[in-house]
Short mmCIF file of C-alpha atoms in Angstrom, two decimals:
data_model
loop_
_atom_site.label_atom_id
_atom_site.label_comp_id
_atom_site.label_asym_id
_atom_site.label_seq_id
_atom_site.Cartn_x
_atom_site.Cartn_y
_atom_site.Cartn_z
CA MET K 1 0.35 -54.93 38.22
CA SER K 2 1.65 -51.86 40.79
CA ASP K 3 2.64 -49.01 40.19
CA SER K 4 5.32 -46.87 41.80
CA GLY K 5 5.46 -44.07 39.33
CA PHE K 6 3.94 -40.32 39.88
CA LEU K 7 2.72 -38.00 37.61
CA SER K 8 2.15 -34.20 39.10
CA VAL K 9 0.98 -31.38 37.85
CA SER K 10 1.84 -27.19 39.53
CA MET K 11 1.73 -23.43 38.27
CA ARG K 12 4.23 -21.43 37.95
CA GLY K 13 2.50 -18.17 36.87
CA ASN K 14 0.69 -18.96 33.25
CA ALA K 15 3.15 -22.29 33.14
CA ALA K 16 1.74 -25.49 33.57
CA TYR K 17 4.78 -28.25 35.05
CA VAL K 18 3.98 -31.65 33.98
CA THR K 19 5.94 -33.80 35.94
CA PHE K 20 6.72 -37.96 36.02
CA GLY K 21 8.87 -40.00 37.65
CA HIS K 22 9.52 -43.07 38.10
CA PRO K 23 12.29 -45.98 39.80
CA ALA K 24 14.00 -47.92 36.31
CA GLY K 25 14.56 -44.86 35.19
CA ASN K 26 11.61 -43.07 34.83
CA SER K 27 10.26 -45.51 32.33
CA PHE K 28 6.54 -45.19 31.89
CA PRO K 29 3.90 -48.39 33.05
CA SER K 30 0.46 -47.84 30.95
CA SER K 31 -1.22 -47.05 34.40
CA GLN K 32 1.39 -43.28 34.32
CA LEU K 33 0.35 -43.11 29.89
CA LEU K 34 -2.64 -42.47 31.24
CA LYS K 35 -2.38 -39.78 33.97
CA LEU K 36 -0.18 -38.19 31.49
CA THR K 37 -2.19 -38.16 28.00
CA GLU K 38 -5.61 -37.37 31.41
CA ALA K 39 -2.90 -34.14 32.49
CA LEU K 40 -2.70 -32.99 28.96
CA GLY K 41 -5.85 -32.79 27.64
CA GLN K 42 -7.03 -30.99 31.22
CA LEU K 43 -3.98 -28.26 30.50
CA ALA K 44 -4.89 -28.06 27.05
CA HIS K 45 -8.57 -26.35 28.17
CA ASP K 46 -7.98 -25.01 30.50
CA PRO K 47 -7.72 -20.53 30.46
CA THR K 48 -5.19 -19.88 32.51
CA VAL K 49 -2.80 -21.71 31.01
CA ALA K 50 0.02 -19.92 28.10
CA LEU K 51 2.08 -23.32 28.07
CA VAL K 52 2.93 -26.51 29.16
CA VAL K 53 6.82 -27.64 30.78
CA LEU K 54 6.90 -31.41 30.63
CA GLN K 55 9.84 -32.76 32.17
CA SER K 56 10.45 -35.96 34.39
CA SER K 57 12.06 -36.21 38.13
CA GLY K 58 15.43 -36.72 39.24
CA ASP K 59 19.07 -35.83 37.45
CA GLY K 60 19.48 -38.50 35.60
CA ALA K 61 17.30 -40.51 33.04
CA PHE K 62 15.00 -38.35 31.16
CA CYS K 63 13.14 -41.04 30.32
CA ALA K 64 13.89 -44.61 29.81
CA GLY K 65 10.78 -44.90 27.56
CA ALA K 66 8.07 -48.47 27.95
CA SER K 67 8.28 -50.84 31.24
CA PHE K 68 10.14 -53.80 30.29
CA ASP K 69 8.16 -55.46 33.30
CA GLU K 70 5.78 -55.10 31.42
CA LEU K 71 6.14 -55.45 27.70
CA LEU K 72 6.71 -59.27 29.40
CA SER K 73 3.46 -59.35 30.82
CA ILE K 74 1.15 -58.93 28.02
CA THR K 75 0.22 -62.34 26.55
CA ASP K 76 -1.82 -61.63 23.87
CA PRO K 77 -1.98 -58.41 20.64
CA ASP K 78 -5.19 -57.36 22.08
CA ALA K 79 -2.91 -56.52 24.97
CA GLY K 80 -0.23 -55.07 23.08
CA THR K 81 -2.24 -52.98 21.05
CA ARG K 82 -3.74 -51.47 23.45
CA PHE K 83 -0.28 -50.85 25.90
CA PHE K 84 1.34 -49.22 22.76
CA SER K 85 -1.64 -47.01 22.03
CA GLY K 86 -0.76 -45.59 25.68
CA PHE K 87 2.42 -43.81 23.41
CA ALA K 88 -0.14 -43.00 20.57
CA ASN K 89 -2.62 -41.64 23.24
CA VAL K 90 0.34 -38.60 24.87
CA ILE K 91 1.48 -37.34 21.53
CA ASN K 92 -2.42 -37.50 19.72
CA ALA K 93 -2.50 -35.14 23.31
CA MET K 94 0.19 -33.14 22.52
CA ARG K 95 -0.37 -33.07 19.16
CA ARG K 96 -3.78 -32.30 19.87
CA CYS K 97 -2.93 -29.29 23.12
CA PRO K 98 -3.95 -26.22 21.83
CA LYS K 99 -0.95 -24.59 24.41
CA PRO K 100 3.07 -25.29 23.35
CA ILE K 101 4.93 -27.70 25.46
CA ILE K 102 8.75 -27.09 26.40
CA GLY K 103 10.20 -30.71 27.11
CA ARG K 104 13.50 -30.78 29.22
CA VAL K 105 15.41 -32.92 28.94
CA GLN K 106 17.79 -33.78 31.80
CA GLY K 107 19.72 -36.29 30.75
CA LYS K 108 19.81 -39.60 28.63
CA ALA K 109 16.08 -40.66 26.54
CA VAL K 110 15.57 -44.11 24.89
CA GLY K 111 12.89 -45.58 23.11
CA GLY K 112 9.24 -43.70 24.08
CA GLY K 113 11.61 -41.42 25.85
CA VAL K 114 12.93 -39.89 22.51
CA GLY K 115 9.03 -39.82 21.12
CA LEU K 116 7.71 -37.86 24.52
CA ALA K 117 10.87 -35.15 23.05
CA ALA K 118 10.34 -35.31 19.65
CA ALA K 119 6.22 -34.27 20.45
CA CYS K 120 7.32 -31.26 22.55
CA ASP K 121 7.08 -28.31 20.34
CA TYR K 122 10.59 -26.28 21.60
CA VAL K 123 13.13 -28.59 23.90
CA PHE K 124 15.69 -28.02 26.34
CA ALA K 125 18.69 -29.84 27.20
CA THR K 126 22.23 -31.07 28.62
CA HIS K 127 24.32 -32.07 27.32
CA ALA K 128 23.72 -35.79 29.18
CA ALA K 129 20.85 -35.61 27.01
CA SER K 130 22.26 -39.44 25.07
CA VAL K 131 19.72 -40.62 22.47
CA ARG K 132 18.54 -44.04 22.01
CA LEU K 133 15.74 -46.50 19.73
CA SER K 134 16.37 -49.96 21.20
CA GLU K 135 12.90 -51.07 19.98
CA LEU K 136 14.55 -53.41 17.00
CA ALA K 137 17.83 -54.98 19.71
CA ILE K 138 14.20 -56.35 21.12
CA GLY K 139 12.11 -57.18 18.41
CA ILE K 140 9.84 -54.15 18.26
CA GLY K 141 10.40 -50.81 16.14
CA PRO K 142 9.51 -47.16 16.58
CA PHE K 143 7.04 -47.80 15.24
CA VAL K 144 3.76 -45.67 17.17
CA ILE K 145 6.93 -43.06 17.76
CA ALA K 146 8.05 -43.02 15.04
CA PRO K 147 6.06 -40.13 13.12
CA ALA K 148 7.02 -37.53 15.79
CA VAL K 149 10.87 -38.48 15.88
CA GLU K 150 11.06 -37.97 11.72
CA ARG K 151 8.60 -34.82 12.17
CA LYS K 152 12.12 -33.29 14.13
CA VAL K 153 15.01 -35.61 12.76
CA GLY K 154 13.97 -36.43 9.20
CA LYS K 155 13.57 -39.84 7.57
CA SER K 156 17.84 -40.35 7.36
CA GLY K 157 17.94 -39.76 10.64
CA LEU K 158 14.99 -41.86 11.98
CA ALA K 159 17.14 -44.50 10.06
CA GLU K 160 20.10 -43.56 11.81
CA LEU K 161 18.46 -43.83 14.97
CA SER K 162 16.57 -47.22 14.59
CA PHE K 163 18.92 -48.95 12.64
CA ALA K 164 21.62 -48.59 15.16
CA PRO K 165 19.51 -49.85 18.43
CA SER K 166 22.40 -50.14 20.62
CA GLU K 167 24.33 -47.10 19.57
CA TRP K 168 23.70 -43.85 21.26
CA LYS K 169 23.59 -40.50 19.53
CA ASP K 170 24.88 -37.42 21.39
CA ALA K 171 22.92 -34.80 22.45
CA SER K 172 25.21 -32.57 19.87
CA TRP K 173 23.32 -34.70 17.53
CA ALA K 174 20.25 -33.93 18.77
CA LEU K 175 20.53 -30.35 18.62
CA GLN K 176 21.89 -30.54 15.20
CA ARG K 177 19.48 -32.44 13.62
CA GLY K 178 16.22 -30.49 15.43
CA LEU K 179 15.07 -32.74 18.64
CA PHE K 180 16.84 -30.46 20.36
CA SER K 181 16.15 -26.62 20.54
CA ARG K 182 18.70 -25.68 22.79
CA LEU K 183 21.79 -27.75 24.28
CA CYS K 184 22.81 -26.55 27.89
CA ASP K 185 25.66 -27.27 29.86
CA ASP K 186 24.40 -28.63 32.76
CA ILE K 187 20.62 -28.86 34.76
CA ALA K 188 21.39 -25.82 36.48
CA SER K 189 22.17 -23.52 33.54
CA MET K 190 18.94 -25.45 31.26
CA ASP K 191 17.13 -24.57 34.85
CA VAL K 192 18.27 -20.83 34.15
CA ALA K 193 17.52 -20.64 30.60
CA LEU K 194 14.25 -22.70 30.93
CA ASP K 195 13.16 -20.43 33.46
CA ASN K 196 13.95 -16.66 31.22
CA PHE K 197 12.34 -18.75 28.60
CA VAL K 198 9.18 -20.01 30.79
CA GLU K 199 8.52 -16.22 31.43
CA THR K 200 9.33 -14.83 27.98
CA LEU K 201 7.33 -16.73 25.74
CA GLY K 202 4.27 -16.68 28.89
CA GLY K 203 3.92 -12.99 28.02
CA CYS K 204 2.92 -13.49 24.52
CA ASN K 205 -0.68 -13.15 22.46
CA PRO K 206 -2.06 -16.72 23.52
CA GLU K 207 -4.49 -16.11 20.80
CA ALA K 208 -1.26 -16.09 18.90
CA LEU K 209 0.31 -19.04 20.62
CA SER K 210 -2.03 -21.21 19.75
CA GLU K 211 -2.06 -20.20 15.93
CA MET K 212 1.47 -20.19 15.93
CA LYS K 213 1.30 -24.36 17.75
CA LYS K 214 -1.69 -25.14 14.63
CA ALA K 215 1.01 -24.25 11.76
CA LEU K 216 3.91 -25.93 13.75
CA TRP K 217 1.86 -29.52 13.85
CA GLU K 218 0.37 -28.93 10.33
CA GLY K 219 -0.61 -32.04 8.19
CA THR K 220 -0.24 -34.27 11.40
CA ASP K 221 -4.44 -34.70 11.34
CA HIS K 222 -3.90 -38.54 9.78
CA TRP K 223 -2.02 -39.46 13.42
CA GLY K 224 -5.44 -39.80 14.88
CA THR K 225 -4.91 -43.34 12.75
CA LEU K 226 -1.89 -43.83 11.87
CA LEU K 227 -0.16 -43.94 15.03
CA TYR K 228 -3.40 -46.89 16.56
CA GLU K 229 -2.42 -48.82 13.65
CA ARG K 230 1.29 -48.77 14.64
CA ALA K 231 0.14 -49.33 18.23
CA ALA K 232 -0.99 -52.74 16.18
CA ILE K 233 2.15 -53.12 14.70
CA SER K 234 4.03 -53.46 17.74
CA GLY K 235 1.43 -54.90 19.89
CA SER K 236 1.90 -57.94 17.66
CA LEU K 237 5.48 -58.17 17.57
CA VAL K 238 5.67 -57.78 21.11
CA LEU K 239 4.66 -61.44 21.42
CA SER K 240 7.33 -62.69 19.37
CA ASP K 241 9.87 -65.53 21.16
CA PHE K 242 12.70 -63.40 19.97
CA THR K 243 11.66 -60.64 21.99
CA ARG K 244 10.57 -62.64 24.93
CA GLN K 245 13.69 -63.84 24.89
CA ALA K 246 15.33 -60.63 23.97
CA LEU K 247 12.99 -58.67 27.81
CA LYS K 248 14.05 -61.81 29.58
CA ALA K 249 18.16 -61.00 28.56
CA PHE K 250 17.83 -57.09 29.46
CA ARG K 251 15.86 -57.45 32.57
CA LYS K 252 19.33 -59.91 33.54
#
Protein backbone atom coordinates (compact mmCIF):
# COMPACT_ATOMS: atom_id res chain seq x y z
CA MET A 1 0.00 0.00 0.00
CA SER A 2 1.43 3.39 -0.96
CA ASP A 3 2.24 5.83 1.80
CA SER A 4 2.40 9.46 0.78
CA GLY A 5 2.76 10.72 4.33
CA PHE A 6 5.90 11.97 6.04
CA LEU A 7 7.41 12.39 9.47
CA SER A 8 10.37 14.58 10.37
CA VAL A 9 12.31 15.49 13.50
CA SER A 10 14.16 18.78 13.90
CA MET A 11 15.91 20.41 16.84
CA ARG A 12 15.57 23.97 18.11
CA GLY A 13 17.84 24.34 21.08
CA ASN A 14 17.05 21.40 23.37
CA ALA A 15 13.51 20.92 22.03
CA ALA A 16 12.73 18.24 19.42
CA TYR A 17 9.97 19.11 16.97
CA VAL A 18 8.23 16.03 15.57
CA THR A 19 6.14 16.89 12.52
CA PHE A 20 3.81 14.47 10.74
CA GLY A 21 1.78 14.99 7.60
CA HIS A 22 -0.47 13.21 5.14
CA PRO A 23 -2.57 14.50 2.21
CA ALA A 24 -5.70 12.94 3.71
CA GLY A 25 -6.15 15.36 6.60
CA ASN A 26 -2.90 14.32 8.28
CA SER A 27 -4.38 10.88 8.87
CA PHE A 28 -2.32 7.88 9.97
CA PRO A 29 -1.67 4.72 7.95
CA SER A 30 0.16 2.03 9.92
CA SER A 31 3.54 2.98 8.40
CA GLN A 32 3.17 6.50 9.83
CA LEU A 33 2.24 5.15 13.25
CA LEU A 34 5.38 3.02 13.22
CA LYS A 35 7.56 5.98 12.25
CA LEU A 36 6.11 8.09 15.05
CA THR A 37 6.59 5.32 17.61
CA GLU A 38 10.20 4.85 16.58
CA ALA A 39 10.93 8.58 16.63
CA LEU A 40 9.50 8.97 20.12
CA GLY A 41 11.50 5.98 21.31
CA GLN A 42 14.74 7.50 20.03
CA LEU A 43 14.02 10.92 21.52
CA ALA A 44 13.21 9.35 24.88
CA HIS A 45 16.85 8.23 25.21
CA ASP A 46 18.52 11.29 23.67
CA PRO A 47 20.27 13.26 26.44
CA THR A 48 20.32 16.43 24.30
CA VAL A 49 16.50 16.56 24.23
CA ALA A 50 14.69 18.22 27.13
CA LEU A 51 11.19 18.22 25.65
CA VAL A 52 9.25 17.25 22.53
CA VAL A 53 6.79 19.28 20.45
CA LEU A 54 4.32 17.15 18.47
CA GLN A 55 2.75 18.91 15.49
CA SER A 56 1.25 18.28 12.07
CA SER A 57 1.83 20.02 8.77
CA GLY A 58 -0.26 22.73 7.15
CA ASP A 59 -2.91 25.07 8.46
CA GLY A 60 -5.88 22.71 8.14
CA ALA A 61 -6.72 19.63 10.20
CA PHE A 62 -4.42 18.57 13.00
CA CYS A 63 -5.18 14.90 12.45
CA ALA A 64 -8.03 12.96 10.83
CA GLY A 65 -7.22 9.77 12.74
CA ALA A 66 -6.90 6.35 11.15
CA SER A 67 -6.48 5.89 7.41
CA PHE A 68 -9.85 4.83 6.00
CA ASP A 69 -8.17 3.27 2.97
CA GLU A 70 -6.14 1.01 5.22
CA LEU A 71 -9.13 0.16 7.39
CA LEU A 72 -10.94 -1.05 4.27
CA SER A 73 -7.96 -3.21 3.32
CA ILE A 74 -8.12 -5.24 6.56
CA THR A 75 -9.32 -8.78 5.89
CA ASP A 76 -8.81 -10.67 9.16
CA PRO A 77 -8.87 -9.98 12.91
CA ASP A 78 -5.09 -10.30 13.31
CA ALA A 79 -4.49 -7.63 10.68
CA GLY A 80 -7.08 -5.44 12.39
CA THR A 81 -5.42 -5.91 15.75
CA ARG A 82 -2.03 -5.06 14.28
CA PHE A 83 -3.37 -1.85 12.75
CA PHE A 84 -5.03 -0.58 15.92
CA SER A 85 -1.99 -1.65 17.93
CA GLY A 86 -0.19 1.06 15.99
CA PHE A 87 -2.14 3.67 17.94
CA ALA A 88 -1.50 1.72 21.15
CA ASN A 89 2.23 1.78 20.38
CA VAL A 90 2.23 5.54 19.86
CA ILE A 91 0.27 6.32 23.03
CA ASN A 92 2.44 4.00 25.10
CA ALA A 93 5.58 5.60 23.60
CA MET A 94 4.23 9.03 24.58
CA ARG A 95 3.39 7.74 28.05
CA ARG A 96 6.82 6.18 28.59
CA CYS A 97 8.84 9.06 27.15
CA PRO A 98 10.51 10.81 30.13
CA LYS A 99 10.44 14.15 28.30
CA PRO A 100 7.34 16.40 28.42
CA ILE A 101 5.45 16.25 25.11
CA ILE A 102 3.84 19.52 24.05
CA GLY A 103 1.04 19.31 21.49
CA ARG A 104 0.48 21.96 18.81
CA VAL A 105 -3.09 21.58 17.52
CA GLN A 106 -3.81 24.08 14.76
CA GLY A 107 -7.06 22.58 13.46
CA LYS A 108 -9.66 19.86 13.79
CA ALA A 109 -8.86 16.52 15.40
CA VAL A 110 -10.89 13.37 14.79
CA GLY A 111 -10.64 9.93 16.37
CA GLY A 112 -7.01 8.97 16.77
CA GLY A 113 -6.09 12.64 16.42
CA VAL A 114 -7.99 13.35 19.62
CA GLY A 115 -6.09 10.47 21.20
CA LEU A 116 -2.76 11.99 20.19
CA ALA A 117 -3.72 15.35 21.69
CA ALA A 118 -4.90 13.64 24.87
CA ALA A 119 -1.60 11.77 25.23
CA CYS A 120 0.37 15.03 25.16
CA ASP A 121 1.35 16.52 28.50
CA TYR A 122 0.44 20.09 27.57
CA VAL A 123 -1.47 21.27 24.51
CA PHE A 124 -1.59 24.56 22.64
CA ALA A 125 -4.56 24.93 20.28
CA THR A 126 -6.39 27.51 18.20
CA HIS A 127 -10.11 28.24 18.17
CA ALA A 128 -10.30 26.20 14.94
CA ALA A 129 -9.33 23.05 16.83
CA SER A 130 -12.70 21.34 17.22
CA VAL A 131 -12.67 17.68 18.26
CA ARG A 132 -14.82 14.66 17.44
CA LEU A 133 -14.79 10.93 18.14
CA SER A 134 -16.50 9.48 15.07
CA GLU A 135 -15.72 5.80 15.70
CA LEU A 136 -19.21 4.63 16.70
CA ALA A 137 -20.57 6.08 13.46
CA ILE A 138 -18.50 3.56 11.51
CA GLY A 139 -19.28 0.61 13.74
CA ILE A 140 -16.19 0.53 15.93
CA GLY A 141 -15.36 2.54 19.05
CA PRO A 142 -12.53 4.70 20.38
CA PHE A 143 -11.35 1.81 22.52
CA VAL A 144 -7.58 2.20 22.17
CA ILE A 145 -7.50 5.95 22.71
CA ALA A 146 -10.26 6.00 25.34
CA PRO A 147 -7.93 5.68 28.36
CA ALA A 148 -5.87 8.67 27.17
CA VAL A 149 -8.97 10.76 26.44
CA GLU A 150 -10.62 9.80 29.73
CA ARG A 151 -7.46 10.73 31.62
CA LYS A 152 -7.92 14.31 30.40
CA VAL A 153 -11.69 14.84 30.12
CA GLY A 154 -13.07 12.24 32.55
CA LYS A 155 -15.65 9.54 31.90
CA SER A 156 -18.43 12.04 31.35
CA GLY A 157 -16.42 13.90 28.73
CA LEU A 158 -15.51 10.63 27.04
CA ALA A 159 -19.20 9.72 26.93
CA GLU A 160 -20.09 13.14 25.49
CA LEU A 161 -17.63 12.62 22.67
CA SER A 162 -18.21 8.91 22.06
CA PHE A 163 -22.01 8.84 22.03
CA ALA A 164 -22.28 11.85 19.72
CA PRO A 165 -20.03 10.64 16.88
CA SER A 166 -21.31 13.19 14.37
CA GLU A 167 -21.05 16.16 16.75
CA TRP A 168 -18.08 18.49 16.91
CA LYS A 169 -17.03 19.86 20.29
CA ASP A 170 -15.43 23.26 19.93
CA ALA A 171 -12.00 24.21 21.21
CA SER A 172 -13.48 26.04 24.21
CA TRP A 173 -15.12 22.78 25.31
CA ALA A 174 -11.77 21.01 24.98
CA LEU A 175 -10.06 23.73 27.01
CA GLN A 176 -12.66 23.63 29.78
CA ARG A 177 -12.45 19.84 29.95
CA GLY A 178 -8.65 19.81 30.16
CA LEU A 179 -7.92 18.30 26.77
CA PHE A 180 -6.28 21.59 25.76
CA SER A 181 -4.06 23.60 28.09
CA ARG A 182 -3.95 26.93 26.29
CA LEU A 183 -6.21 28.36 23.59
CA CYS A 184 -5.03 30.98 21.08
CA ASP A 185 -6.87 33.10 18.54
CA ASP A 186 -4.94 31.89 15.51
CA ILE A 187 -1.87 29.95 14.38
CA ALA A 188 0.44 32.96 14.46
CA SER A 189 -0.36 33.86 18.06
CA MET A 190 -0.25 30.19 19.06
CA ASP A 191 3.26 29.81 17.67
CA VAL A 192 4.49 32.89 19.53
CA ALA A 193 3.05 31.56 22.80
CA LEU A 194 4.41 28.08 22.08
CA ASP A 195 7.92 29.35 21.36
CA ASN A 196 7.98 31.32 24.63
CA PHE A 197 6.66 28.33 26.54
CA VAL A 198 9.22 25.94 25.04
CA GLU A 199 12.09 28.33 25.76
CA THR A 200 11.03 28.68 29.39
CA LEU A 201 10.31 25.01 30.00
CA GLY A 202 13.48 23.97 28.20
CA GLY A 203 15.48 25.93 30.75
CA CYS A 204 14.18 23.84 33.64
CA ASN A 205 16.10 21.04 35.33
CA PRO A 206 15.79 17.97 33.04
CA GLU A 207 15.64 15.65 36.04
CA ALA A 208 12.77 17.65 37.51
CA LEU A 209 10.93 17.57 34.17
CA SER A 210 11.33 13.80 34.04
CA GLU A 211 10.05 13.35 37.58
CA MET A 212 7.09 15.62 36.84
CA LYS A 213 6.27 13.58 33.74
CA LYS A 214 6.42 10.42 35.83
CA ALA A 215 4.06 11.91 38.42
CA LEU A 216 1.54 12.98 35.76
CA TRP A 217 1.34 9.46 34.34
CA GLU A 218 1.21 7.63 37.65
CA GLY A 219 -1.20 4.71 37.61
CA THR A 220 -1.01 4.01 33.88
CA ASP A 221 1.52 1.15 33.81
CA HIS A 222 -1.28 -1.30 32.99
CA TRP A 223 -1.77 0.46 29.64
CA GLY A 224 1.09 -1.74 28.39
CA THR A 225 -1.51 -4.52 28.35
CA LEU A 226 -4.83 -2.69 28.28
CA LEU A 227 -4.36 -0.81 25.01
CA TYR A 228 -3.53 -3.98 23.10
CA GLU A 229 -6.60 -5.72 24.50
CA ARG A 230 -8.59 -2.75 23.23
CA ALA A 231 -6.84 -3.00 19.84
CA ALA A 232 -8.12 -6.56 19.50
CA ILE A 233 -11.69 -5.35 20.07
CA SER A 234 -11.40 -2.75 17.34
CA GLY A 235 -9.59 -5.20 15.08
CA SER A 236 -12.55 -7.54 15.24
CA LEU A 237 -15.25 -4.90 14.87
CA VAL A 238 -13.64 -3.39 11.77
CA LEU A 239 -14.57 -6.56 9.87
CA SER A 240 -18.30 -6.25 10.59
CA ASP A 241 -20.69 -5.67 7.70
CA PHE A 242 -21.83 -2.46 9.40
CA THR A 243 -18.30 -1.05 9.46
CA ARG A 244 -17.47 -2.10 5.88
CA GLN A 245 -20.55 -0.35 4.53
CA ALA A 246 -20.03 2.71 6.71
CA LEU A 247 -16.41 3.10 5.60
CA LYS A 248 -17.38 2.84 1.94
CA ALA A 249 -20.07 5.48 2.48
CA PHE A 250 -17.60 7.80 4.20
CA ARG A 251 -15.13 7.46 1.33
CA LYS A 252 -17.82 8.53 -1.13
